[in-house]
mmCIF file of C-alpha atoms in Angstrom:
data_model
loop_
_atom_site.group_PDB
_atom_site.id
_atom_site.type_symbol
_atom_site.label_atom_id
_atom_site.label_comp_id
_atom_site.label_asym_id
_atom_site.label_seq_id
_atom_site.Cartn_x
_atom_site.Cartn_y
_atom_site.Cartn_z
ATOM 1 C CA UNK A 15 19.777 21.791 20.439
ATOM 2 C CA UNK A 16 20.976 24.172 17.761
ATOM 3 C CA UNK A 17 19.619 22.235 14.779
ATOM 4 C CA UNK A 18 16.176 21.649 16.237
ATOM 5 C CA UNK A 19 13.631 23.833 14.384
ATOM 6 C CA UNK A 20 11.171 25.908 16.335
ATOM 7 C CA UNK A 21 7.465 25.112 16.390
ATOM 8 C CA UNK A 22 6.776 28.036 14.075
ATOM 9 C CA UNK A 23 9.363 26.801 11.574
ATOM 10 C CA UNK A 24 7.876 23.284 11.586
ATOM 11 C CA UNK A 25 4.363 24.611 10.999
ATOM 12 C CA UNK A 26 5.640 26.792 8.139
ATOM 13 C CA UNK A 27 7.309 23.774 6.524
ATOM 14 C CA UNK A 28 4.098 21.767 6.800
ATOM 15 C CA UNK A 29 2.200 24.374 4.797
ATOM 16 C CA UNK A 30 4.765 24.445 1.981
ATOM 17 C CA UNK A 31 4.060 22.322 -1.122
ATOM 18 C CA UNK A 32 6.414 19.416 -1.765
ATOM 19 C CA UNK A 33 7.156 17.494 -4.962
ATOM 20 C CA UNK A 34 6.791 13.705 -5.051
ATOM 21 C CA UNK A 35 8.399 11.712 -7.867
ATOM 22 C CA UNK A 36 6.228 9.049 -9.492
ATOM 23 C CA UNK A 37 6.977 6.147 -11.834
ATOM 24 C CA UNK A 38 4.367 4.524 -14.053
ATOM 25 C CA UNK A 39 6.175 3.675 -17.276
ATOM 26 C CA UNK A 40 4.822 1.442 -20.032
ATOM 27 C CA UNK A 41 7.411 -1.263 -19.194
ATOM 28 C CA UNK A 42 6.130 -1.519 -15.616
ATOM 29 C CA UNK A 43 3.650 -4.352 -16.259
ATOM 30 C CA UNK A 44 6.379 -6.523 -17.757
ATOM 31 C CA UNK A 45 8.679 -5.903 -14.780
ATOM 32 C CA UNK A 46 5.896 -6.842 -12.359
ATOM 33 C CA UNK A 47 5.161 -10.028 -14.320
ATOM 34 C CA UNK A 48 8.848 -10.996 -14.094
ATOM 35 C CA UNK A 49 8.806 -10.375 -10.321
ATOM 36 C CA UNK A 50 5.629 -12.450 -9.924
ATOM 37 C CA UNK A 51 7.097 -15.349 -11.936
ATOM 38 C CA UNK A 52 10.287 -15.195 -9.865
ATOM 39 C CA UNK A 53 8.291 -15.351 -6.619
ATOM 40 C CA UNK A 54 6.222 -18.302 -7.859
ATOM 41 C CA UNK A 55 9.383 -20.141 -8.948
ATOM 42 C CA UNK A 56 10.963 -19.506 -5.557
ATOM 43 C CA UNK A 57 7.937 -20.985 -3.765
ATOM 44 C CA UNK A 58 7.971 -23.984 -6.133
ATOM 45 C CA UNK A 59 11.658 -24.684 -5.406
ATOM 46 C CA UNK A 60 11.104 -24.301 -1.651
ATOM 47 C CA UNK A 61 8.198 -26.747 -1.741
ATOM 48 C CA UNK A 62 10.244 -29.262 -3.721
ATOM 49 C CA UNK A 63 13.111 -28.940 -1.232
ATOM 50 C CA UNK A 64 10.812 -29.600 1.734
ATOM 51 C CA UNK A 65 9.114 -32.476 -0.073
ATOM 52 C CA UNK A 66 12.501 -34.089 -0.762
ATOM 53 C CA UNK A 67 13.543 -33.687 2.881
ATOM 54 C CA UNK A 68 10.254 -35.219 4.051
ATOM 55 C CA UNK A 69 10.651 -38.162 1.667
ATOM 56 C CA UNK A 70 14.207 -38.812 2.850
ATOM 57 C CA UNK A 71 12.968 -38.830 6.452
ATOM 58 C CA UNK A 72 10.000 -41.050 5.619
ATOM 59 C CA UNK A 73 7.483 -38.382 6.511
ATOM 60 C CA UNK A 74 4.345 -37.353 4.683
ATOM 61 C CA UNK A 75 4.416 -33.990 2.950
ATOM 62 C CA UNK A 76 1.749 -31.619 1.754
ATOM 63 C CA UNK A 77 0.867 -31.107 -1.865
ATOM 64 C CA UNK A 78 2.013 -27.914 -3.561
ATOM 65 C CA UNK A 79 -0.563 -25.204 -2.761
ATOM 66 C CA UNK A 80 -2.047 -23.355 -5.723
ATOM 67 C CA UNK A 81 -0.146 -20.317 -6.939
ATOM 68 C CA UNK A 82 -1.312 -16.900 -5.893
ATOM 69 C CA UNK A 83 -4.244 -15.519 -7.852
ATOM 70 C CA UNK A 84 -3.132 -12.097 -9.072
ATOM 71 C CA UNK A 85 -5.051 -9.373 -10.837
ATOM 72 C CA UNK A 86 -4.192 -9.475 -14.517
ATOM 73 C CA UNK A 87 -3.956 -6.657 -17.043
ATOM 74 C CA UNK A 88 -1.764 -4.184 -15.151
ATOM 75 C CA UNK A 89 -1.229 -0.930 -17.047
ATOM 76 C CA UNK A 90 0.748 2.264 -16.664
ATOM 77 C CA UNK A 91 -1.174 5.396 -15.767
ATOM 78 C CA UNK A 92 -1.498 8.037 -18.498
ATOM 79 C CA UNK A 93 -0.070 11.526 -17.941
ATOM 80 C CA UNK A 94 -3.608 12.905 -17.759
ATOM 81 C CA UNK A 95 -4.081 10.966 -14.516
ATOM 82 C CA UNK A 96 -0.563 10.892 -13.035
ATOM 83 C CA UNK A 97 2.379 13.024 -14.096
ATOM 84 C CA UNK A 98 6.050 12.164 -13.465
ATOM 85 C CA UNK A 99 5.868 14.274 -10.309
ATOM 86 C CA UNK A 100 3.049 15.636 -8.173
ATOM 87 C CA UNK A 101 3.078 18.721 -5.926
ATOM 88 C CA UNK A 102 1.079 18.610 -2.736
ATOM 89 C CA UNK A 103 1.144 20.207 0.729
ATOM 90 C CA UNK A 104 3.041 18.078 3.214
ATOM 91 C CA UNK A 105 0.339 18.608 5.824
ATOM 92 C CA UNK A 106 -2.163 17.075 3.389
ATOM 93 C CA UNK A 107 -0.003 13.946 3.215
ATOM 94 C CA UNK A 108 0.048 13.614 7.007
ATOM 95 C CA UNK A 109 -3.665 14.294 7.226
ATOM 96 C CA UNK A 110 -4.437 11.520 4.757
ATOM 97 C CA UNK A 111 -2.187 9.128 6.697
ATOM 98 C CA UNK A 112 -3.959 9.971 9.953
ATOM 99 C CA UNK A 113 -7.387 9.457 8.456
ATOM 100 C CA UNK A 114 -6.327 6.150 6.921
ATOM 101 C CA UNK A 115 -5.038 4.878 10.281
ATOM 102 C CA UNK A 116 -7.906 6.175 12.423
ATOM 103 C CA UNK A 117 -10.194 3.149 12.109
ATOM 104 C CA UNK A 118 -7.598 0.368 11.949
ATOM 105 C CA UNK A 119 -7.550 -0.231 15.726
ATOM 106 C CA UNK A 120 -4.001 1.142 16.072
ATOM 107 C CA UNK A 121 -4.870 3.653 18.759
ATOM 108 C CA UNK A 122 -6.873 3.802 21.967
ATOM 109 C CA UNK A 123 -9.223 6.354 20.461
ATOM 110 C CA UNK A 124 -9.835 7.705 16.988
ATOM 111 C CA UNK A 125 -8.762 11.266 17.788
ATOM 112 C CA UNK A 126 -5.560 10.146 19.507
ATOM 113 C CA UNK A 127 -4.740 7.764 16.654
ATOM 114 C CA UNK A 128 -5.108 10.559 14.099
ATOM 115 C CA UNK A 129 -3.036 12.943 16.213
ATOM 116 C CA UNK A 130 -0.192 10.487 16.733
ATOM 117 C CA UNK A 131 -0.320 9.347 13.121
ATOM 118 C CA UNK A 132 0.475 12.911 12.065
ATOM 119 C CA UNK A 133 2.986 13.925 14.716
ATOM 120 C CA UNK A 134 5.403 11.005 14.485
ATOM 121 C CA UNK A 135 6.226 11.803 10.840
ATOM 122 C CA UNK A 136 6.132 15.572 11.098
ATOM 123 C CA UNK A 137 9.894 15.887 10.448
ATOM 124 C CA UNK A 138 10.594 12.590 8.683
ATOM 125 C CA UNK A 139 10.733 14.111 5.185
ATOM 126 C CA UNK A 140 12.213 17.249 3.638
ATOM 127 C CA UNK A 141 12.688 18.868 0.249
ATOM 128 C CA UNK A 142 16.015 17.714 -1.196
ATOM 129 C CA UNK A 143 17.827 18.020 -4.500
ATOM 130 C CA UNK A 144 15.665 19.446 -7.249
ATOM 131 C CA UNK A 145 12.946 20.204 -4.649
ATOM 132 C CA UNK A 146 11.899 16.532 -4.629
ATOM 133 C CA UNK A 147 10.960 14.959 -1.317
ATOM 134 C CA UNK A 148 13.683 12.969 0.499
ATOM 135 C CA UNK A 149 13.947 11.312 3.888
ATOM 136 C CA UNK A 150 15.311 13.825 6.371
ATOM 137 C CA UNK A 151 18.185 13.036 8.736
ATOM 138 C CA UNK A 152 15.593 12.219 11.384
ATOM 139 C CA UNK A 153 13.682 9.987 8.982
ATOM 140 C CA UNK A 154 16.829 8.046 8.018
ATOM 141 C CA UNK A 155 18.096 7.365 11.525
ATOM 142 C CA UNK A 156 15.522 4.905 12.796
ATOM 143 C CA UNK A 157 16.154 1.392 14.037
ATOM 144 C CA UNK A 158 14.689 -2.076 14.242
ATOM 145 C CA UNK A 159 10.997 -2.583 13.526
ATOM 146 C CA UNK A 160 10.371 1.171 13.324
ATOM 147 C CA UNK A 161 11.956 1.162 9.865
ATOM 148 C CA UNK A 162 9.425 -1.398 8.653
ATOM 149 C CA UNK A 163 6.615 0.571 10.271
ATOM 150 C CA UNK A 164 7.824 3.747 8.590
ATOM 151 C CA UNK A 165 7.834 2.219 5.111
ATOM 152 C CA UNK A 166 4.398 0.683 5.675
ATOM 153 C CA UNK A 167 2.693 3.803 6.981
ATOM 154 C CA UNK A 168 4.346 6.347 4.697
ATOM 155 C CA UNK A 169 3.671 3.960 1.813
ATOM 156 C CA UNK A 170 -0.010 4.133 2.728
ATOM 157 C CA UNK A 171 0.061 7.920 3.032
ATOM 158 C CA UNK A 172 1.596 8.513 -0.403
ATOM 159 C CA UNK A 173 -0.654 5.903 -2.004
ATOM 160 C CA UNK A 174 -3.840 7.451 -0.644
ATOM 161 C CA UNK A 175 -2.888 10.991 -1.614
ATOM 162 C CA UNK A 176 -1.997 9.910 -5.149
ATOM 163 C CA UNK A 177 -5.029 7.626 -5.445
ATOM 164 C CA UNK A 178 -7.302 10.572 -4.731
ATOM 165 C CA UNK A 179 -5.300 12.706 -7.184
ATOM 166 C CA UNK A 180 -5.633 10.039 -9.897
ATOM 167 C CA UNK A 181 -9.343 9.441 -9.362
ATOM 168 C CA UNK A 182 -10.227 13.134 -9.362
ATOM 169 C CA UNK A 183 -8.405 13.478 -12.683
ATOM 170 C CA UNK A 184 -10.134 10.391 -14.077
ATOM 171 C CA UNK A 185 -13.606 11.362 -12.821
ATOM 172 C CA UNK A 186 -13.871 15.168 -12.932
ATOM 173 C CA UNK A 187 -16.843 16.505 -10.994
ATOM 174 C CA UNK A 188 -17.107 13.383 -8.804
ATOM 175 C CA UNK A 189 -16.394 13.035 -5.099
ATOM 176 C CA UNK A 190 -13.781 10.566 -3.854
ATOM 177 C CA UNK A 191 -14.080 8.864 -0.461
ATOM 178 C CA UNK A 192 -11.414 6.441 0.787
ATOM 179 C CA UNK A 193 -11.778 4.109 3.789
ATOM 180 C CA UNK A 194 -9.674 1.317 5.205
ATOM 181 C CA UNK A 195 -10.931 -2.000 3.842
ATOM 182 C CA UNK A 196 -11.351 -3.468 7.329
ATOM 183 C CA UNK A 197 -13.787 -0.670 8.179
ATOM 184 C CA UNK A 198 -16.008 -1.613 5.249
ATOM 185 C CA UNK A 199 -15.558 -5.380 5.314
ATOM 186 C CA UNK A 200 -15.681 -6.407 8.964
ATOM 187 C CA UNK A 201 -19.480 -6.409 9.059
ATOM 188 C CA UNK A 202 -19.765 -9.127 6.437
ATOM 189 C CA UNK A 203 -16.269 -10.404 5.657
ATOM 190 C CA UNK A 204 -15.003 -13.609 7.252
ATOM 191 C CA UNK A 205 -12.044 -13.083 9.559
ATOM 192 C CA UNK A 206 -8.568 -14.348 8.804
ATOM 193 C CA UNK A 207 -6.981 -16.934 11.060
ATOM 194 C CA UNK A 208 -4.955 -14.274 12.899
ATOM 195 C CA UNK A 209 -8.112 -12.242 13.609
ATOM 196 C CA UNK A 210 -10.196 -15.012 15.138
ATOM 197 C CA UNK A 211 -10.786 -14.727 18.878
ATOM 198 C CA UNK A 212 -10.920 -18.517 19.334
ATOM 199 C CA UNK A 213 -8.820 -21.204 17.703
ATOM 200 C CA UNK A 214 -11.758 -23.618 17.688
ATOM 201 C CA UNK A 215 -13.958 -21.591 15.338
ATOM 202 C CA UNK A 216 -12.226 -22.479 12.089
ATOM 203 C CA UNK A 217 -15.383 -21.735 10.102
ATOM 204 C CA UNK A 218 -14.781 -18.019 10.716
ATOM 205 C CA UNK A 219 -11.875 -17.922 8.278
ATOM 206 C CA UNK A 220 -11.999 -17.902 4.496
ATOM 207 C CA UNK A 221 -8.483 -19.354 4.385
ATOM 208 C CA UNK A 222 -7.320 -16.580 2.059
ATOM 209 C CA UNK A 223 -5.499 -13.676 3.668
ATOM 210 C CA UNK A 224 -5.128 -11.454 0.603
ATOM 211 C CA UNK A 225 -7.505 -8.521 0.340
ATOM 212 C CA UNK A 226 -7.108 -4.833 -0.564
ATOM 213 C CA UNK A 227 -5.809 -2.401 2.037
ATOM 214 C CA UNK A 228 -8.240 0.414 1.171
ATOM 215 C CA UNK A 229 -11.407 0.998 -0.840
ATOM 216 C CA UNK A 230 -12.131 4.137 -2.815
ATOM 217 C CA UNK A 231 -15.688 5.150 -3.689
ATOM 218 C CA UNK A 232 -16.089 7.504 -6.626
ATOM 219 C CA UNK A 233 -19.530 9.031 -6.296
ATOM 220 C CA UNK A 234 -21.867 11.692 -7.575
ATOM 221 C CA UNK A 235 -25.504 12.384 -6.636
ATOM 222 C CA UNK A 236 -27.948 10.474 -8.865
ATOM 223 C CA UNK A 237 -25.073 8.475 -10.403
ATOM 224 C CA UNK A 238 -24.011 4.899 -9.512
ATOM 225 C CA UNK A 239 -20.844 4.719 -7.419
ATOM 226 C CA UNK A 240 -17.632 3.054 -8.578
ATOM 227 C CA UNK A 241 -15.698 1.018 -5.968
ATOM 228 C CA UNK A 242 -11.961 0.715 -6.568
ATOM 229 C CA UNK A 243 -9.770 -1.508 -4.354
ATOM 230 C CA UNK A 244 -6.370 -0.059 -3.442
ATOM 231 C CA UNK A 245 -3.307 -2.068 -2.423
ATOM 232 C CA UNK A 246 -0.170 -0.288 -1.245
ATOM 233 C CA UNK A 247 3.222 -1.093 0.244
ATOM 234 C CA UNK A 248 6.494 0.687 0.973
ATOM 235 C CA UNK A 249 10.198 -0.122 1.106
ATOM 236 C CA UNK A 250 13.623 1.397 1.764
ATOM 237 C CA UNK A 251 15.194 -0.265 -1.279
ATOM 238 C CA UNK A 252 14.578 0.444 -4.955
ATOM 239 C CA UNK A 253 12.708 -0.380 -8.151
ATOM 240 C CA UNK A 254 13.353 -4.142 -7.957
ATOM 241 C CA UNK A 255 11.658 -4.430 -4.578
ATOM 242 C CA UNK A 256 8.844 -2.157 -5.749
ATOM 243 C CA UNK A 257 8.118 -4.526 -8.634
ATOM 244 C CA UNK A 258 7.946 -7.427 -6.167
ATOM 245 C CA UNK A 259 5.601 -5.420 -3.945
ATOM 246 C CA UNK A 260 3.347 -4.561 -6.884
ATOM 247 C CA UNK A 261 3.159 -8.269 -7.747
ATOM 248 C CA UNK A 262 2.003 -8.876 -4.168
ATOM 249 C CA UNK A 263 -0.426 -5.948 -4.413
ATOM 250 C CA UNK A 264 -1.941 -7.584 -7.507
ATOM 251 C CA UNK A 265 -2.898 -10.524 -5.283
ATOM 252 C CA UNK A 266 -4.388 -8.196 -2.668
ATOM 253 C CA UNK A 267 -6.656 -6.312 -5.079
ATOM 254 C CA UNK A 268 -7.786 -9.609 -6.598
ATOM 255 C CA UNK A 269 -9.007 -10.671 -3.157
ATOM 256 C CA UNK A 270 -12.167 -8.572 -3.506
ATOM 257 C CA UNK A 271 -14.564 -8.447 -6.441
ATOM 258 C CA UNK A 272 -17.590 -6.160 -6.588
ATOM 259 C CA UNK A 273 -20.455 -7.329 -8.778
ATOM 260 C CA UNK A 274 -19.581 -9.529 -11.755
ATOM 261 C CA UNK A 275 -16.437 -11.610 -11.316
ATOM 262 C CA UNK A 276 -13.202 -10.018 -12.556
ATOM 263 C CA UNK A 277 -14.866 -6.741 -13.581
ATOM 264 C CA UNK A 278 -13.500 -4.717 -10.647
ATOM 265 C CA UNK A 279 -10.698 -2.208 -11.371
ATOM 266 C CA UNK A 280 -7.822 -1.596 -8.970
ATOM 267 C CA UNK A 281 -4.953 0.731 -8.067
ATOM 268 C CA UNK A 282 -1.543 -0.590 -6.960
ATOM 269 C CA UNK A 283 1.222 1.437 -5.297
ATOM 270 C CA UNK A 284 4.728 0.842 -3.973
ATOM 271 C CA UNK A 285 6.591 3.734 -2.329
ATOM 272 C CA UNK A 286 10.392 3.762 -2.309
ATOM 273 C CA UNK A 287 11.975 5.564 0.660
ATOM 274 C CA UNK A 288 15.698 5.223 -0.118
ATOM 275 C CA UNK A 289 18.351 6.624 2.186
ATOM 276 C CA UNK A 290 20.223 8.276 -0.690
ATOM 277 C CA UNK A 291 17.545 9.298 -3.172
ATOM 278 C CA UNK A 292 14.163 10.954 -3.526
ATOM 279 C CA UNK A 293 10.907 9.365 -2.458
ATOM 280 C CA UNK A 294 9.397 7.692 -5.532
ATOM 281 C CA UNK A 295 5.922 6.183 -5.823
ATOM 282 C CA UNK A 296 5.554 3.416 -8.403
ATOM 283 C CA UNK A 297 1.943 3.053 -9.507
ATOM 284 C CA UNK A 298 -0.061 0.720 -11.732
ATOM 285 C CA UNK A 299 -3.732 0.430 -12.592
ATOM 286 C CA UNK A 300 -6.108 -2.358 -13.570
ATOM 287 C CA UNK A 301 -8.902 -0.968 -15.707
ATOM 288 C CA UNK A 302 -12.475 -2.155 -15.446
ATOM 289 C CA UNK A 303 -12.834 -5.118 -17.772
#
């Protein structure tokens, strides 16, 4: 095929730096609050509709479950930690994605999972207008559940790269290690209902499925470590959906507290992968109380 790049051309593109647009404006927290209130209102109306139907049919109905517990105090990130755009090597993005996927039981072996995690997105993105990163023709023309998988996994990749960028700016001279939350929590964290091997062992579930997707450890020899939960999602829509995803992410980061209750900080990310615009990562932070 004439338009298919050679292996050498692909490798050269991987080594070139790319520019990722970011959004963390001061009005972000208000937009996320509006999205969270809208979601809660929607659930309230749906419950009332089902309760009315059950009453008309003479059936018992469940009480309204409590509203989601979301992390409060979302803030925009200062320019010193996250600028309006960030330059990074594309191969670094793929490497971070592969490492993030390696221990999530998505491959038959860790090495194969990392390898596949990199290769399947090797030509999904390209530099577009103004040198910002856009979905390539190959990245846009995907179908069915692969589109959802693409937004999820690329959302994780951009979030992890930017999380490390933010934390290194916030804690100069410190190391930053990021692991999937399941890797750290499985040894002592109760399984969710979907993860239980037997339906009879209901005691194995905490009944609360929200928890962070990743954990970052900021460390330095002879200094106490700081653990920061990270929640991240992706979409092929726009800012409105990103605000809804950040509201959901606020529930995920609130699912894990380290030490004293409600003293744990958090990082929230939503990556937009539109078909007709640049990739944009919307980010918010919850500072340590």
